[in-house]
Short mmCIF file of C-alpha atoms in Angstrom, two decimals:
data_model
loop_
_atom_site.label_atom_id
_atom_site.label_comp_id
_atom_site.label_asym_id
_atom_site.label_seq_id
_atom_site.Cartn_x
_atom_site.Cartn_y
_atom_site.Cartn_z
CA MET A 990 -0.79 -52.11 84.08
CA LEU A 991 1.63 -53.95 85.59
CA LEU A 992 2.46 -56.01 88.34
CA ASP A 993 4.72 -58.70 89.09
CA ARG A 994 2.80 -61.93 89.92
CA GLU A 995 4.43 -62.19 93.44
CA VAL A 996 2.98 -58.23 94.02
CA THR A 997 -0.07 -59.58 92.79
CA ARG A 998 -0.29 -62.95 95.08
CA LYS A 999 0.25 -60.67 98.38
CA MET A 1000 -2.61 -57.36 97.25
CA SER A 1001 -4.63 -60.04 96.78
CA GLN A 1002 -6.16 -60.45 99.88
CA PRO A 1003 -10.19 -60.67 100.25
CA TYR A 1004 -12.18 -57.30 100.33
CA GLN A 1005 -15.87 -57.03 101.01
CA HIS A 1006 -16.78 -54.50 98.45
CA ALA A 1007 -14.51 -56.55 95.64
CA LEU A 1008 -16.56 -58.83 92.77
CA PRO A 1009 -16.06 -62.57 93.36
CA VAL A 1010 -13.72 -63.85 91.24
CA GLY A 1011 -15.30 -65.31 88.55
CA THR A 1012 -18.06 -62.18 87.68
CA ARG A 1013 -18.24 -61.51 84.27
CA VAL A 1014 -18.22 -57.38 82.94
CA GLU A 1015 -18.63 -58.16 79.35
CA SER A 1016 -16.40 -59.98 78.13
CA TYR A 1017 -13.80 -59.54 81.20
CA GLU A 1018 -13.36 -62.23 83.78
CA ILE A 1019 -12.78 -61.07 87.25
CA ARG A 1020 -9.53 -63.12 88.76
CA ASP A 1021 -7.63 -61.72 91.49
CA VAL A 1022 -7.97 -57.99 93.61
CA LEU A 1023 -4.73 -55.35 92.31
CA GLY A 1024 -5.58 -53.12 95.11
CA VAL A 1025 -7.96 -51.06 96.93
CA GLY A 1026 -8.04 -47.79 97.44
CA GLY A 1027 -10.54 -44.70 98.73
CA PHE A 1028 -11.79 -44.14 94.80
CA GLY A 1029 -12.13 -47.41 93.49
CA ILE A 1030 -10.81 -51.28 93.36
CA THR A 1031 -8.12 -52.29 90.72
CA TYR A 1032 -8.73 -55.72 89.33
CA ARG A 1033 -7.10 -58.84 87.74
CA ALA A 1034 -9.38 -60.51 84.44
CA PHE A 1035 -9.38 -62.53 82.17
CA ASP A 1036 -10.19 -60.85 78.40
CA HIS A 1037 -12.41 -64.07 76.96
CA ASN A 1038 -12.45 -62.18 73.45
CA LEU A 1039 -8.69 -61.33 73.55
CA GLU A 1040 -7.35 -64.46 75.17
CA CYS A 1041 -4.79 -63.08 77.66
CA ASP A 1042 -4.76 -60.86 81.26
CA VAL A 1043 -5.81 -57.32 81.64
CA ALA A 1044 -6.04 -54.74 84.36
CA ILE A 1045 -9.62 -52.78 85.58
CA LYS A 1046 -10.12 -50.65 87.87
CA GLU A 1047 -14.07 -50.53 89.47
CA TYR A 1048 -15.18 -46.71 90.14
CA LEU A 1049 -16.12 -46.79 93.63
CA PRO A 1050 -15.29 -44.66 96.21
CA SER A 1051 -15.95 -46.29 99.19
CA GLN A 1052 -17.10 -42.85 101.31
CA PHE A 1053 -19.94 -42.41 98.84
CA ALA A 1054 -21.29 -45.33 97.43
CA VAL A 1055 -21.78 -49.43 98.71
CA ARG A 1056 -22.72 -52.43 96.28
CA GLN A 1057 -25.69 -54.22 96.26
CA GLY A 1058 -25.71 -57.78 95.84
CA ASP A 1059 -26.06 -58.30 92.69
CA SER A 1060 -23.42 -56.28 92.23
CA THR A 1061 -24.79 -52.97 91.16
CA VAL A 1062 -23.29 -49.80 92.74
CA THR A 1063 -25.37 -47.41 94.36
CA PRO A 1064 -25.29 -44.02 96.62
CA LYS A 1065 -25.18 -44.54 100.09
CA THR A 1066 -27.59 -42.12 100.66
CA ASP A 1067 -29.87 -39.65 98.50
CA GLY A 1068 -27.72 -36.71 100.19
CA ASP A 1069 -24.78 -38.99 98.96
CA ALA A 1070 -25.67 -39.54 94.64
CA PRO A 1071 -24.52 -35.89 93.53
CA ALA A 1072 -21.30 -36.00 94.72
CA TYR A 1073 -20.92 -39.46 93.55
CA GLU A 1074 -22.57 -38.95 90.19
CA TYR A 1075 -20.20 -35.71 90.00
CA GLY A 1076 -16.99 -38.38 90.46
CA LEU A 1077 -18.99 -40.90 87.84
CA LYS A 1078 -18.55 -38.18 84.87
CA ARG A 1079 -15.34 -37.05 85.96
CA PHE A 1080 -13.80 -40.96 86.51
CA LEU A 1081 -15.52 -41.79 82.73
CA GLU A 1082 -14.08 -37.88 81.63
CA GLU A 1083 -10.60 -39.05 82.01
CA ALA A 1084 -10.96 -42.58 80.55
CA ARG A 1085 -12.09 -41.22 77.56
CA THR A 1086 -8.86 -38.38 77.60
CA LEU A 1087 -6.30 -41.57 78.83
CA ALA A 1088 -7.72 -43.82 76.07
CA LYS A 1089 -6.34 -41.51 73.40
CA PHE A 1090 -2.49 -41.46 74.51
CA ARG A 1091 0.07 -44.09 73.33
CA GLU A 1092 2.70 -43.06 75.00
CA SER A 1093 4.89 -46.35 76.22
CA HIS A 1094 5.02 -44.55 79.65
CA ILE A 1095 2.00 -43.83 80.70
CA VAL A 1096 -0.58 -46.27 81.32
CA ARG A 1097 -2.56 -47.45 78.66
CA VAL A 1098 -6.65 -47.35 78.65
CA VAL A 1099 -7.43 -50.81 75.98
CA ARG A 1100 -11.05 -49.14 76.69
CA TYR A 1101 -13.69 -48.50 79.10
CA LEU A 1102 -17.48 -48.81 80.09
CA GLU A 1103 -20.42 -48.95 82.02
CA ALA A 1104 -21.93 -51.38 83.85
CA HIS A 1105 -22.95 -51.98 87.22
CA HIS A 1106 -24.52 -48.80 87.51
CA THR A 1107 -20.87 -47.67 87.25
CA ALA A 1108 -17.52 -47.63 85.45
CA TYR A 1109 -14.52 -49.05 84.57
CA LEU A 1110 -10.94 -48.70 82.76
CA VAL A 1111 -9.56 -51.63 81.14
CA MET A 1112 -5.93 -50.98 80.96
CA ASP A 1113 -2.86 -53.26 80.10
CA TYR A 1114 -1.99 -56.03 82.27
CA GLU A 1115 2.28 -56.58 82.07
CA ALA A 1116 4.43 -58.23 84.35
CA GLY A 1117 6.57 -55.42 86.36
CA GLU A 1118 7.68 -54.30 89.57
CA PRO A 1119 6.52 -51.44 91.65
CA LEU A 1120 9.19 -49.07 92.38
CA SER A 1121 8.18 -49.54 95.68
CA ALA A 1122 8.72 -52.77 96.26
CA ILE A 1123 12.55 -52.44 94.42
CA LEU A 1124 13.20 -49.23 97.04
CA SER A 1125 11.99 -51.09 100.26
CA ARG A 1126 14.17 -53.79 98.74
CA GLU A 1127 17.47 -52.48 97.42
CA MET A 1128 16.43 -49.00 99.65
CA HIS A 1129 17.73 -46.52 97.63
CA LEU A 1130 19.20 -45.87 93.24
CA ASP A 1131 22.05 -44.38 92.35
CA GLU A 1132 21.67 -41.59 89.70
CA ALA A 1133 22.30 -43.26 86.39
CA ARG A 1134 19.20 -45.51 86.91
CA ILE A 1135 16.68 -42.73 89.20
CA THR A 1136 17.55 -40.57 85.79
CA ALA A 1137 16.75 -43.40 83.24
CA ILE A 1138 13.59 -43.86 85.42
CA VAL A 1139 11.87 -40.41 85.81
CA VAL A 1140 13.09 -39.18 82.74
CA PRO A 1141 11.01 -41.31 80.22
CA ILE A 1142 8.09 -40.74 83.22
CA LEU A 1143 8.62 -37.04 82.62
CA GLU A 1144 8.02 -37.26 78.91
CA GLY A 1145 5.06 -39.42 79.02
CA LEU A 1146 3.61 -36.01 80.73
CA ARG A 1147 4.53 -34.16 78.53
CA VAL A 1148 1.79 -35.14 76.53
CA VAL A 1149 -0.70 -35.21 78.99
CA HIS A 1150 -0.12 -32.21 79.91
CA ALA A 1151 -0.57 -30.82 76.90
CA LYS A 1152 -3.82 -31.86 77.05
CA ASN A 1153 -4.61 -30.20 80.50
CA ILE A 1154 -4.70 -33.45 82.54
CA LEU A 1155 -2.22 -34.71 85.31
CA HIS A 1156 -2.09 -36.98 87.21
CA ARG A 1157 -1.70 -35.33 90.71
CA ASP A 1158 -0.69 -38.64 92.62
CA ILE A 1159 3.22 -40.13 91.84
CA LYS A 1160 4.57 -41.37 93.91
CA PRO A 1161 6.71 -44.73 93.75
CA ALA A 1162 3.86 -46.95 94.08
CA ASN A 1163 2.59 -45.67 90.71
CA ILE A 1164 5.37 -46.40 88.68
CA CYS A 1165 6.33 -49.99 87.01
CA LEU A 1166 9.13 -51.55 86.31
CA ARG A 1167 9.42 -53.45 82.61
CA ARG A 1168 11.01 -56.54 82.96
CA ASP A 1169 12.82 -54.79 80.86
CA GLY A 1170 13.28 -51.92 83.20
CA THR A 1171 11.48 -49.85 80.78
CA PRO A 1172 9.02 -47.60 83.85
CA VAL A 1173 5.69 -46.84 83.38
CA LEU A 1174 3.25 -44.17 85.08
CA LEU A 1175 -0.01 -45.58 87.03
CA ASP A 1176 -3.08 -44.68 88.27
CA PHE A 1177 -3.77 -41.36 87.89
CA GLY A 1178 -5.89 -39.48 90.50
CA SER A 1179 -7.50 -36.42 88.94
CA ALA A 1180 -11.05 -37.65 88.70
CA ARG A 1181 -9.92 -38.75 92.28
CA GLN A 1182 -9.16 -35.17 93.36
CA ALA A 1183 -11.81 -33.40 91.68
CA LEU A 1184 -14.22 -35.77 93.87
CA GLU A 1185 -12.40 -34.51 96.77
CA GLN A 1186 -12.90 -31.03 96.17
CA LYS A 1187 -16.07 -31.00 95.54
CA SER A 1188 -16.73 -33.07 98.03
CA GLN A 1189 -13.93 -31.70 100.56
CA VAL A 1190 -14.69 -34.78 102.37
CA LEU A 1191 -13.18 -38.05 100.89
CA THR A 1192 -9.87 -38.71 102.64
CA GLY A 1193 -6.32 -39.88 101.56
CA VAL A 1194 -6.06 -38.41 98.38
CA VAL A 1195 -3.11 -36.34 99.52
CA THR A 1196 0.16 -38.64 99.90
CA PRO A 1197 1.97 -37.44 102.52
CA GLY A 1198 5.49 -36.77 101.10
CA TYR A 1199 5.29 -36.42 96.88
CA ALA A 1200 2.28 -34.04 97.27
CA PRO A 1201 3.11 -30.29 97.46
CA ILE A 1202 1.59 -27.25 99.49
CA GLU A 1203 -1.18 -26.32 96.53
CA GLN A 1204 -2.28 -29.94 96.36
CA TYR A 1205 -3.64 -30.08 100.50
CA PHE A 1206 -5.79 -27.14 99.75
CA SER A 1207 -9.30 -26.90 97.89
CA ASP A 1208 -8.56 -24.09 96.30
CA GLY A 1209 -4.26 -24.77 95.58
CA ARG A 1210 -3.56 -23.22 91.78
CA GLN A 1211 -2.38 -26.80 90.60
CA GLY A 1212 -0.20 -27.70 86.73
CA PRO A 1213 2.36 -29.58 86.01
CA TRP A 1214 4.31 -28.11 88.90
CA THR A 1215 2.04 -29.94 90.84
CA ASP A 1216 3.15 -33.27 89.12
CA ILE A 1217 7.24 -32.13 88.56
CA TYR A 1218 7.23 -31.77 92.57
CA ALA A 1219 6.46 -35.30 92.86
CA ILE A 1220 9.03 -36.76 90.55
CA GLY A 1221 11.18 -34.88 92.36
CA ALA A 1222 10.12 -35.91 95.52
CA THR A 1223 10.01 -39.85 93.97
CA MET A 1224 13.52 -38.45 92.53
CA TYR A 1225 14.97 -37.48 96.71
CA HIS A 1226 13.09 -41.47 98.21
CA CYS A 1227 15.31 -43.46 95.36
CA ALA A 1228 18.10 -40.71 96.57
CA ILE A 1229 17.96 -40.68 99.65
CA GLY A 1230 16.69 -44.01 101.24
CA VAL A 1231 13.06 -42.52 102.50
CA ALA A 1232 10.21 -40.36 101.53
CA PRO A 1233 10.36 -36.37 102.00
CA VAL A 1234 9.01 -34.71 105.09
CA VAL A 1235 5.32 -33.48 104.10
CA ALA A 1236 4.73 -30.62 102.66
CA THR A 1237 2.82 -29.17 106.04
CA GLU A 1238 5.83 -29.89 108.14
CA ARG A 1239 8.53 -28.56 105.70
CA LEU A 1240 6.93 -25.11 105.34
CA ALA A 1241 6.24 -25.14 108.66
CA LEU A 1242 9.62 -25.12 109.42
CA ILE A 1243 11.19 -22.99 107.05
CA GLN A 1244 8.62 -20.47 108.20
CA ASP A 1245 10.30 -20.84 111.48
CA LYS A 1246 13.48 -19.59 110.10
CA GLU A 1247 15.25 -23.97 110.18
CA ALA A 1248 16.92 -24.75 107.54
CA ASP A 1249 15.23 -26.50 104.66
CA PRO A 1250 15.44 -30.26 104.83
CA VAL A 1251 15.90 -30.98 100.66
CA ALA A 1252 17.99 -28.70 100.05
CA ARG A 1253 20.33 -30.46 103.58
CA ALA A 1254 19.69 -33.70 102.77
CA ALA A 1255 20.54 -32.69 98.35
CA ASP A 1256 23.45 -31.45 100.42
CA LEU A 1257 24.64 -34.69 102.04
CA LEU A 1258 24.58 -36.26 99.18
CA ARG A 1259 26.76 -34.19 97.47
CA ASN A 1260 29.42 -37.08 97.18
CA ARG A 1261 27.49 -39.59 95.68
CA PHE A 1262 25.37 -37.71 93.16
CA SER A 1263 26.15 -34.99 89.93
CA VAL A 1264 25.60 -31.58 90.95
CA HIS A 1265 22.88 -31.04 88.18
CA PHE A 1266 21.16 -34.30 89.51
CA LEU A 1267 20.77 -32.17 92.54
CA GLU A 1268 20.45 -28.92 91.61
CA ALA A 1269 17.55 -30.22 89.35
CA LEU A 1270 15.84 -32.15 92.49
CA VAL A 1271 15.58 -29.36 94.81
CA ALA A 1272 14.26 -27.30 92.43
CA MET A 1273 11.51 -29.41 91.13
CA MET A 1274 10.84 -29.33 94.58
CA LYS A 1275 10.62 -25.43 95.72
CA PRO A 1276 7.78 -24.89 98.17
CA ASN A 1277 6.58 -22.22 96.15
CA ALA A 1278 4.77 -23.33 92.60
CA LYS A 1279 5.79 -20.21 90.81
CA ASP A 1280 9.68 -21.09 91.72
CA ARG A 1281 9.78 -25.03 90.64
CA PRO A 1282 10.13 -25.86 86.35
CA GLN A 1283 7.11 -24.51 85.66
CA THR A 1284 6.45 -27.01 82.44
CA VAL A 1285 8.38 -30.55 81.63
CA ASP A 1286 10.28 -29.63 79.59
CA GLU A 1287 11.57 -26.85 82.05
CA ALA A 1288 12.54 -29.77 84.44
CA LEU A 1289 14.17 -32.07 81.37
CA VAL A 1290 16.13 -29.29 80.59
CA CYS A 1291 17.22 -28.72 84.96
CA LEU A 1292 18.13 -32.55 85.00
CA LYS A 1293 21.06 -32.13 82.33
CA GLU A 1294 21.75 -28.74 82.98
CA GLY A 1295 20.88 -28.38 86.38
CA SER A 1296 19.04 -24.98 87.94
CA LYS A 1297 21.02 -22.34 86.70
CA SER A 1298 19.59 -20.13 89.20
CA SER A 1299 19.88 -21.69 92.76
CA GLY A 1300 23.24 -22.94 92.55
CA ARG A 1301 25.03 -25.71 94.44
CA PRO A 1302 22.44 -27.24 97.28
CA THR A 1303 23.87 -26.82 100.54
CA LEU A 1304 22.85 -27.14 103.64
CA GLY A 1305 24.26 -24.06 106.05
CA GLY A 1306 27.27 -23.84 103.98
CA GLY A 1307 28.33 -27.35 103.78
CA ALA A 1308 26.98 -28.73 107.23
CA THR A 1309 28.74 -32.52 107.82
CA THR A 1310 27.07 -35.99 108.95
CA GLY A 1311 28.27 -36.19 111.86
CA ILE A 1312 30.10 -39.49 109.85
CA GLY A 1313 34.10 -40.56 109.57
CA HIS A 1314 36.10 -43.55 110.60
CA SER A 1315 38.36 -42.65 113.77
CA PRO A 1316 42.02 -42.35 112.61
CA ALA A 1317 43.10 -45.04 115.19
CA TRP A 1318 41.11 -48.13 112.18
CA GLU A 1319 43.30 -49.28 109.90
CA PRO A 1320 41.00 -48.76 106.38
CA GLY A 1321 41.52 -52.30 105.52
CA LEU A 1322 39.78 -53.58 108.77
CA LEU A 1323 36.97 -51.60 108.24
CA GLN A 1324 36.79 -52.36 104.81
CA ARG A 1325 36.33 -55.93 105.54
CA PHE A 1326 33.84 -55.27 107.47
CA GLU A 1327 31.43 -53.77 105.25
CA SER A 1328 31.61 -56.48 103.02
CA THR A 1329 30.85 -59.48 105.31
CA LEU A 1330 28.17 -56.94 106.31
CA GLU A 1331 27.11 -56.45 102.43
CA PRO A 1332 24.72 -59.35 102.55
CA HIS A 1333 22.48 -58.34 104.83
CA VAL A 1334 21.87 -54.14 104.14
CA GLY A 1335 23.49 -53.70 100.85
CA PRO A 1336 27.18 -50.98 99.37
CA ILE A 1337 25.46 -48.76 100.64
CA MET A 1338 23.66 -49.06 104.15
CA ALA A 1339 27.04 -51.38 104.83
CA LYS A 1340 29.39 -48.31 104.20
CA SER A 1341 27.23 -46.04 106.11
CA LEU A 1342 26.61 -48.48 109.32
CA VAL A 1343 30.76 -49.07 109.47
CA SER A 1344 31.31 -45.37 109.73
CA LYS A 1345 29.31 -43.90 112.39
CA ALA A 1346 30.32 -47.52 114.67
CA ALA A 1347 33.29 -46.99 114.14
CA THR A 1348 33.43 -43.17 116.03
CA LYS A 1349 32.18 -45.07 119.17
CA THR A 1350 34.28 -47.88 119.75
CA GLN A 1351 38.51 -48.36 119.23
CA ASN A 1352 37.68 -52.22 120.02
CA VAL A 1353 37.07 -55.29 117.14
CA GLU A 1354 34.68 -57.00 118.87
CA GLU A 1355 32.75 -53.87 120.66
CA LEU A 1356 32.62 -52.18 116.28
CA SER A 1357 31.51 -56.12 115.82
CA ARG A 1358 28.39 -55.97 118.46
CA LEU A 1359 28.03 -52.17 117.82
CA LEU A 1360 27.01 -53.23 113.99
CA ALA A 1361 25.35 -56.45 114.60
CA ASP A 1362 22.97 -54.21 117.02
CA PHE A 1363 21.47 -52.58 113.06
CA LEU A 1364 20.21 -56.23 111.91
CA PRO A 1365 16.81 -56.83 111.63
CA THR A 1366 16.84 -61.36 112.53
CA GLU A 1367 18.60 -63.06 115.53
CA GLN A 1368 19.56 -65.41 112.92
CA ALA A 1369 20.99 -62.41 111.07
CA LYS A 1370 22.61 -61.39 114.00
CA THR A 1371 24.20 -64.82 114.19
CA THR A 1372 25.52 -65.24 111.53
CA PHE A 1373 27.60 -62.14 111.35
CA LEU A 1374 29.06 -62.24 114.51
CA SER A 1375 30.16 -65.51 113.85
CA ARG A 1376 31.58 -64.21 110.67
CA THR A 1377 33.32 -61.63 112.44
CA ARG A 1378 34.36 -63.30 115.12
CA SER A 1379 37.08 -65.06 112.37
CA LEU A 1380 37.64 -62.19 110.80
CA THR A 1381 39.45 -60.75 113.44
CA GLN A 1382 40.88 -63.68 115.05
CA ARG A 1383 42.91 -63.91 111.47
CA VAL A 1384 43.02 -60.12 111.73
CA THR A 1385 44.43 -59.82 115.59
CA SER A 1386 46.74 -62.65 114.52
CA GLU A 1387 48.08 -61.10 111.78
CA ALA A 1388 48.74 -57.40 113.21
CA ALA A 1389 51.55 -56.50 115.30
CA PRO A 1390 52.23 -58.03 119.13
CA ALA A 1391 51.22 -54.54 121.49
CA PRO A 1392 52.79 -53.91 124.78
CA ALA A 1393 49.62 -53.94 126.29
CA PRO A 1394 46.27 -54.15 125.20
CA ALA A 1395 44.20 -51.27 125.41
CA PRO A 1396 40.78 -51.53 127.46
CA ALA A 1397 37.43 -51.02 125.36
CA PRO A 1398 35.82 -48.06 125.99
CA VAL A 1399 32.34 -48.43 127.17
CA PRO A 1400 30.31 -47.90 124.40
CA SER A 1401 28.07 -44.67 124.17
CA PRO A 1402 24.46 -44.65 124.85
CA PRO A 1403 22.59 -44.14 120.51
CA LEU A 1404 24.57 -47.19 120.24
CA ALA A 1405 24.65 -49.26 123.26
CA SER A 1406 24.49 -53.04 122.78
CA THR A 1407 22.34 -56.18 122.91
CA ALA A 1408 22.90 -58.37 119.59
CA PRO A 1409 23.13 -61.77 121.45
CA GLN A 1410 26.23 -63.95 121.40
CA PRO A 1411 26.57 -66.07 119.14
CA GLY A 1412 23.84 -69.09 119.71
CA ALA A 1413 22.35 -67.17 122.68
CA ARG A 1414 18.14 -67.23 122.78
CA VAL A 1415 17.31 -64.34 122.90
CA SER A 1416 13.78 -62.97 122.52
CA GLU A 1417 12.83 -59.75 119.81
CA PRO A 1418 12.78 -56.61 121.30
CA ILE A 1419 9.10 -55.45 120.68
CA THR A 1420 8.48 -51.45 120.32
CA THR A 1421 6.73 -49.76 122.68
CA PRO A 1422 3.42 -48.80 122.21
CA ALA A 1423 4.53 -45.41 122.92
CA VAL A 1424 6.80 -44.61 119.67
CA ASP A 1425 3.99 -44.87 117.00
CA GLY A 1426 4.73 -45.90 113.83
CA GLU A 1427 3.42 -41.82 113.01
CA GLN A 1428 6.02 -40.75 115.26
CA GLN A 1429 8.83 -43.37 113.87
CA ARG A 1430 7.95 -42.04 110.23
CA ARG A 1431 8.07 -38.61 110.42
CA ALA A 1432 11.22 -39.60 113.20
CA THR A 1433 13.20 -40.83 110.15
CA GLU A 1434 11.62 -38.69 107.61
CA ALA A 1435 13.46 -35.36 109.35
CA LEU A 1436 16.75 -38.17 110.94
CA ALA A 1437 16.66 -39.36 107.47
CA VAL A 1438 17.70 -35.65 106.54
CA TYR A 1439 21.48 -35.27 109.11
CA LEU A 1440 22.38 -38.73 108.38
CA GLY A 1441 20.95 -40.18 105.38
CA PRO A 1442 19.90 -43.93 104.23
CA PHE A 1443 19.94 -45.63 107.86
CA ALA A 1444 18.17 -43.40 109.25
CA ARG A 1445 15.36 -45.79 109.41
CA VAL A 1446 17.77 -48.75 110.73
CA LEU A 1447 18.41 -45.97 113.86
CA VAL A 1448 14.20 -45.54 114.02
CA LYS A 1449 13.76 -49.59 114.05
CA ASN A 1450 16.52 -49.21 117.31
CA ALA A 1451 15.40 -46.36 119.17
CA ALA A 1452 11.84 -47.98 119.20
CA ARG A 1453 13.03 -50.59 120.52
CA ARG A 1454 14.85 -49.25 123.53
CA ALA A 1455 12.49 -46.34 124.03
CA ALA A 1456 10.38 -46.27 126.88
CA ASP A 1457 8.58 -43.28 125.83
CA ALA A 1458 8.44 -40.60 123.08
CA SER A 1459 10.67 -38.38 124.76
CA GLU A 1460 13.05 -41.05 124.90
CA PHE A 1461 13.11 -42.07 121.43
CA PHE A 1462 13.76 -38.40 119.94
CA ARG A 1463 16.99 -38.05 122.75
CA LEU A 1464 17.95 -41.45 121.40
CA LEU A 1465 18.16 -41.03 117.66
CA GLY A 1466 19.20 -36.63 118.63
CA GLU A 1467 22.75 -38.18 120.49
CA GLU A 1468 23.03 -39.62 116.83
CA ILE A 1469 23.65 -36.08 115.83
CA ALA A 1470 26.59 -34.92 116.00
CA ASP A 1471 26.66 -31.40 115.41
CA ASP A 1472 24.44 -29.31 118.21
CA LYS A 1473 22.73 -27.03 116.09
CA GLN A 1474 21.28 -30.22 113.97
CA ARG A 1475 20.30 -32.17 116.60
CA GLU A 1476 18.69 -29.52 118.63
CA ALA A 1477 17.09 -27.84 115.22
CA PHE A 1478 15.58 -32.41 114.42
CA LEU A 1479 14.42 -32.11 118.25
CA ARG A 1480 12.12 -28.88 118.33
CA ALA A 1481 10.49 -30.60 115.33
CA MET A 1482 9.77 -33.22 116.58
CA GLU A 1483 9.09 -31.94 119.41
CA ARG A 1484 6.29 -29.83 117.21
CA GLY A 1485 5.26 -32.10 114.96
CA ARG A 1486 4.66 -34.24 118.43
CA ALA A 1487 2.96 -30.71 119.51
CA MET A 1488 0.43 -30.76 116.62
CA ALA A 1489 -0.41 -34.86 116.44
CA GLY A 1490 -1.14 -33.90 120.63
CA ASN A 1491 0.30 -36.79 121.42
#
């Protein structure tokens, strides 16, 4: 098990059902809580025999079990006992199988043991960082880095699949990168999902965006293609900066004759990624399981050669994203703005934001204010405005005098700036309760299909400005230049809103 020390500290929060720090389970002394889920608790522990840190996963399904005062885990009621015992049996079966593997890219189970009327998996603990944390910091990765992560994971899965074991919960949070950059896959979910299917009660097993449609049904036929979909979804997140649209929502769009959002997003990425990479991504994320690569070997061939049957991914014949420069702008000036913005949002995001803002105004000072509105803190806005003010003065002094200054056009509503002037004290906008976190998540995933990685920034800005959900969706829709794409986006948002009942 790999977790960076800083990440470990952030996750090590008190949890009422966790074993107290200092508890001994045979030779292992509990030191920290690394993670808590509906199926169990993962700890950092110290092995007094080998004198090293290990990670220990404890079987404790919170839906069915509680911990007694003596650390013993028991079913909550007599009626919960069959499900608890069934899950415990599957947990141990999976542990025995995983303990036989010695794949460098699959978490190594050192041993398993039974105590306190439950079971424990003892795993390697190494220094590293979850892919999810890297994406939170960098937003998206280039093709070489993505391939260097997913190819070794696929090669490790080949051996696991040969033993009829599926992971069933592949996502960035379950992939960690060691300090040397090599990836390792954590937290197999087969036993967890087996218990969920047996009881039809346990929730939180399916991770929206990464789980294919067959995982939403207890009788869905699952196989290597299920994990392959999740690998494709992870590639999607790494490439575009947000998780894919939830499988159920995606299928509803396709059934309503809307464009497949995954294929549309792939076309958005065609200038940054190779054809065979995008073809592989689309093939691995086909909604119908039989249309995906059926084995890891087939998926690896796709990554090397592309999908020979799907052709180049397109969005309705190459739909545009609505991003572009106004011809009035001097490219050198926009590049300077990108360089100034880059320390705050990264190089790719900076280029995208400058490109979009440049279509909204031809005035240098207004461009500065529009870009500042994308920055998350008042300090960042003030720093950026200060630097671009000196940049503007330098550019103006170098430019030839014009006969008469052109008036600055009024900014369009989607990018209207509320950024403060340097030194001004302005309270931070507060997101209206009408735009809840789930609505923002869905909007980010849907908007990213049309506008790419900076959809996340646009959603945050719109959530601060909107008085209600309807205005929130309208503001985001105005960011999409193409009328048909805008209508498709708004229909998807209203459909999701109706399904959620808000």
